[in-house]
Amino acid sequence: MTAKPRIALIIGSTRPTRFADTPAQWMLKQVRARDDMDVELVDLRDHPMPFFDEAMSNLWAPSESPEAVRWQQTIGQYDGYIFVVAEYNHSITGVLKNALDQAYKEWNRKPFTAIGYGGTGATRAVEHLRGIGVELQMVSTKSAVHIGGGDFMAIHPYFGNRPIETIEANLIQSATAALDELSWWTKATRAARMTGV
């Protein structure tokens, strides 16, 4: 097991005016600066799935939607995940919840972390994501990155419109902790999956 763990950085918003690309690109840069994991962007815009309407979860029966099957095949190849999380009405976006619901087996026994943004740094949305992850038999890191309050206002294009690098010092510590934890859990869960533990 010499290959580095493969991590998907999943952009969880599809709105034309989404802010998600800014934190996604920043987090991508942080992961690529490390030597303990490989990362790829996975954009939900590239996976136009219908709202979940299968007879049951793919834990119990194969999905009928070709887009759902393509999504399952996409995410199934990764060892762990970083979710880019917007907060809508104290929770995650509908499109991210749908993407989570469209798979089950592919998420099992794999870790995830998050970078959230919004007025409160998407803290409530990330907590909801963690609860969903537990049901999908995933492992959440303790640490996550939260861009909120004045930092969020400073870099959002409708307000301060400053580069994210201007607030980077406020994010680095939590990003490092989140990625360190993700690396550890990814290696541990991958080893356990490979040995059938």
CSV table of C-alpha atoms in Angstrom, one decimal:
chain,number,residue,atom,x,y,z
A,1,MET,CA,0.0,0.0,0.0
A,2,THR,CA,2.5,2.6,-1.2
A,3,ALA,CA,0.2,4.8,-3.3
A,4,LYS,CA,-0.9,8.0,-1.6
A,5,PRO,CA,-4.5,8.1,-0.5
A,6,ARG,CA,-6.8,9.7,-3.1
A,7,ILE,CA,-9.0,12.6,-1.8
A,8,ALA,CA,-12.0,14.2,-3.6
A,9,LEU,CA,-12.5,17.9,-2.9
A,10,ILE,CA,-16.3,18.1,-3.5
A,11,ILE,CA,-17.7,21.5,-4.4
A,12,GLY,CA,-21.2,21.4,-2.7
A,13,SER,CA,-22.9,24.3,-4.5
A,14,THR,CA,-24.0,24.6,-8.1
A,15,ARG,CA,-25.5,28.1,-8.2
A,16,PRO,CA,-24.2,30.3,-11.1
A,17,THR,CA,-23.1,32.9,-8.5
A,18,ARG,CA,-21.7,30.5,-6.0
A,19,PHE,CA,-18.8,31.6,-3.8
A,20,ALA,CA,-17.6,28.0,-3.4
A,21,ASP,CA,-14.8,28.2,-6.0
A,22,THR,CA,-12.8,30.6,-3.8
A,23,PRO,CA,-12.5,28.3,-0.7
A,24,ALA,CA,-12.2,25.2,-3.0
A,25,GLN,CA,-9.2,26.6,-4.8
A,26,TRP,CA,-7.6,27.7,-1.6
A,27,MET,CA,-8.1,24.3,0.0
A,28,LEU,CA,-6.8,22.6,-3.2
A,29,LYS,CA,-3.6,24.6,-2.9
A,30,GLN,CA,-3.2,23.6,0.8
A,31,VAL,CA,-3.6,19.9,0.0
A,32,ARG,CA,-1.3,20.0,-3.0
A,33,ALA,CA,1.4,21.5,-0.8
A,34,ARG,CA,1.5,18.3,1.2
A,35,ASP,CA,3.1,15.0,0.2
A,36,ASP,CA,0.8,12.6,2.0
A,37,MET,CA,-2.3,12.6,-0.2
A,38,ASP,CA,-3.4,13.2,-3.8
A,39,VAL,CA,-6.4,15.4,-4.4
A,40,GLU,CA,-8.8,16.0,-7.2
A,41,LEU,CA,-11.7,18.5,-7.6
A,42,VAL,CA,-15.1,17.0,-8.0
A,43,ASP,CA,-17.7,19.6,-8.9
A,44,LEU,CA,-21.4,18.8,-8.5
A,45,ARG,CA,-22.1,20.9,-11.5
A,46,ASP,CA,-20.6,18.0,-13.5
A,47,HIS,CA,-23.0,15.5,-11.9
A,48,PRO,CA,-26.6,16.7,-12.7
A,49,MET,CA,-28.4,14.0,-10.8
A,50,PRO,CA,-32.2,14.0,-10.4
A,51,PHE,CA,-33.5,14.3,-6.9
A,52,PHE,CA,-33.3,11.0,-5.1
A,53,ASP,CA,-36.2,8.9,-6.3
A,54,GLU,CA,-34.8,5.4,-6.3
A,55,ALA,CA,-36.8,2.5,-4.9
A,56,MET,CA,-34.2,2.3,-2.1
A,57,SER,CA,-30.6,3.0,-1.2
A,58,ASN,CA,-27.9,1.4,-3.4
A,59,LEU,CA,-26.9,-0.4,-0.2
A,60,TRP,CA,-29.9,-2.7,-1.0
A,61,ALA,CA,-30.4,-2.4,-4.8
A,62,PRO,CA,-28.6,-1.0,-7.8
A,63,SER,CA,-29.6,2.6,-8.7
A,64,GLU,CA,-31.6,3.0,-11.9
A,65,SER,CA,-30.5,6.6,-12.7
A,66,PRO,CA,-27.4,6.6,-15.0
A,67,GLU,CA,-26.3,9.8,-13.4
A,68,ALA,CA,-26.5,8.3,-10.0
A,69,VAL,CA,-24.5,5.3,-11.1
A,70,ARG,CA,-21.9,7.6,-12.7
A,71,TRP,CA,-21.7,9.6,-9.4
A,72,GLN,CA,-21.3,6.4,-7.4
A,73,GLN,CA,-18.5,5.3,-9.7
A,74,THR,CA,-16.8,8.7,-9.4
A,75,ILE,CA,-16.8,8.9,-5.6
A,76,GLY,CA,-16.1,5.2,-5.1
A,77,GLN,CA,-12.6,5.6,-6.3
A,78,TYR,CA,-11.5,7.9,-3.5
A,79,ASP,CA,-10.2,7.1,0.0
A,80,GLY,CA,-11.5,10.3,1.6
A,81,TYR,CA,-13.3,13.5,1.0
A,82,ILE,CA,-13.1,17.3,1.7
A,83,PHE,CA,-16.5,18.9,1.3
A,84,VAL,CA,-16.8,22.6,0.4
A,85,VAL,CA,-19.9,23.6,2.4
A,86,ALA,CA,-22.2,26.6,2.0
A,87,GLU,CA,-24.8,27.1,4.7
A,88,TYR,CA,-28.4,27.5,3.6
A,89,ASN,CA,-30.9,28.0,6.3
A,90,HIS,CA,-28.7,26.4,9.0
A,91,SER,CA,-27.9,23.4,6.9
A,92,ILE,CA,-26.1,22.1,3.8
A,93,THR,CA,-27.3,22.8,0.3
A,94,GLY,CA,-30.0,20.7,-1.2
A,95,VAL,CA,-27.7,19.6,-4.1
A,96,LEU,CA,-25.0,18.3,-1.6
A,97,LYS,CA,-27.7,16.5,0.5
A,98,ASN,CA,-28.9,14.9,-2.7
A,99,ALA,CA,-25.4,13.9,-3.7
A,100,LEU,CA,-24.9,12.2,-0.4
A,101,ASP,CA,-28.2,10.4,-0.7
A,102,GLN,CA,-27.4,9.1,-4.2
A,103,ALA,CA,-24.7,6.7,-2.8
A,104,TYR,CA,-24.2,4.7,0.3
A,105,LYS,CA,-21.7,1.9,-0.1
A,106,GLU,CA,-19.2,4.2,-1.8
A,107,TRP,CA,-19.0,6.5,1.3
A,108,ASN,CA,-18.7,3.6,3.9
A,109,ARG,CA,-15.7,3.5,6.2
A,110,LYS,CA,-14.1,6.6,4.7
A,111,PRO,CA,-13.1,9.8,6.4
A,112,PHE,CA,-14.1,13.4,5.5
A,113,THR,CA,-13.4,17.0,6.5
A,114,ALA,CA,-14.9,20.3,5.4
A,115,ILE,CA,-14.3,23.9,4.6
A,116,GLY,CA,-17.4,25.9,5.3
A,117,TYR,CA,-18.3,29.5,4.6
A,118,GLY,CA,-21.1,31.9,5.5
A,119,GLY,CA,-22.0,34.3,8.2
A,120,THR,CA,-21.2,31.8,11.0
A,121,GLY,CA,-18.6,29.9,8.9
A,122,ALA,CA,-21.2,27.2,8.1
A,123,THR,CA,-20.7,25.7,11.5
A,124,ARG,CA,-24.3,24.5,11.7
A,125,ALA,CA,-24.2,23.1,8.1
A,126,VAL,CA,-20.9,21.2,8.9
A,127,GLU,CA,-22.6,19.8,12.0
A,128,HIS,CA,-25.5,18.6,9.9
A,129,LEU,CA,-23.0,17.1,7.4
A,130,ARG,CA,-21.3,15.2,10.3
A,131,GLY,CA,-24.6,13.7,11.3
A,132,ILE,CA,-25.3,12.6,7.7
A,133,GLY,CA,-21.8,11.2,7.5
A,134,VAL,CA,-22.3,9.0,10.6
A,135,GLU,CA,-25.4,7.5,9.0
A,136,LEU,CA,-23.4,6.8,5.8
A,137,GLN,CA,-20.8,5.0,8.0
A,138,MET,CA,-18.2,7.7,7.4
A,139,VAL,CA,-15.6,9.1,9.8
A,140,SER,CA,-15.5,12.9,10.4
A,141,THR,CA,-12.4,14.7,11.4
A,142,LYS,CA,-12.7,16.8,14.6
A,143,SER,CA,-11.2,19.9,12.8
A,144,ALA,CA,-12.7,21.8,9.9
A,145,VAL,CA,-12.1,25.1,8.3
A,146,HIS,CA,-14.7,27.8,8.9
A,147,ILE,CA,-14.7,31.1,6.9
A,148,GLY,CA,-17.2,33.4,8.7
A,149,GLY,CA,-17.9,36.8,10.2
A,150,GLY,CA,-15.6,39.6,9.1
A,151,ASP,CA,-13.3,37.2,7.2
A,152,PHE,CA,-16.2,36.0,5.0
A,153,MET,CA,-17.4,39.6,4.5
A,154,ALA,CA,-13.8,40.7,3.6
A,155,ILE,CA,-13.4,38.2,0.8
A,156,HIS,CA,-16.9,37.9,-0.6
A,157,PRO,CA,-17.2,39.6,-4.0
A,158,TYR,CA,-20.4,41.4,-3.0
A,159,PHE,CA,-18.7,43.0,0.0
A,160,GLY,CA,-15.0,43.4,0.6
A,161,ASN,CA,-13.9,41.5,-2.5
A,162,ARG,CA,-10.4,41.0,-1.2
A,163,PRO,CA,-8.2,38.0,-2.1
A,164,ILE,CA,-8.6,35.0,0.2
A,165,GLU,CA,-4.9,35.3,1.0
A,166,THR,CA,-5.7,38.4,3.1
A,167,ILE,CA,-7.3,36.2,5.7
A,168,GLU,CA,-5.1,33.1,5.2
A,169,ALA,CA,-3.4,33.5,8.5
A,170,ASN,CA,-6.8,32.9,10.2
A,171,LEU,CA,-7.3,29.7,8.3
A,172,ILE,CA,-4.0,27.9,8.1
A,173,GLN,CA,-4.0,26.4,11.6
A,174,SER,CA,-7.5,24.8,11.2
A,175,ALA,CA,-6.7,23.7,7.7
A,176,THR,CA,-3.5,22.0,8.8
A,177,ALA,CA,-5.3,20.3,11.7
A,178,ALA,CA,-8.1,19.1,9.5
A,179,LEU,CA,-5.8,17.8,6.8
A,180,ASP,CA,-3.5,16.1,9.3
A,181,GLU,CA,-6.5,14.3,10.8
A,182,LEU,CA,-7.9,13.4,7.4
A,183,SER,CA,-4.5,12.0,6.4
A,184,TRP,CA,-4.4,9.8,9.5
A,185,TRP,CA,-7.9,8.6,9.2
A,186,THR,CA,-7.6,8.0,5.5
A,187,LYS,CA,-4.6,5.7,6.0
A,188,ALA,CA,-6.2,3.9,8.9
A,189,THR,CA,-9.5,3.2,7.2
A,190,ARG,CA,-7.9,2.3,3.9
A,191,ALA,CA,-5.7,-0.2,5.6
A,192,ALA,CA,-8.7,-1.7,7.5
A,193,ARG,CA,-10.8,-1.9,4.3
A,194,MET,CA,-7.9,-3.6,2.5
A,195,THR,CA,-7.5,-6.2,5.2
A,196,GLY,CA,-11.2,-6.7,5.6
A,197,VAL,CA,-11.2,-5.6,9.2
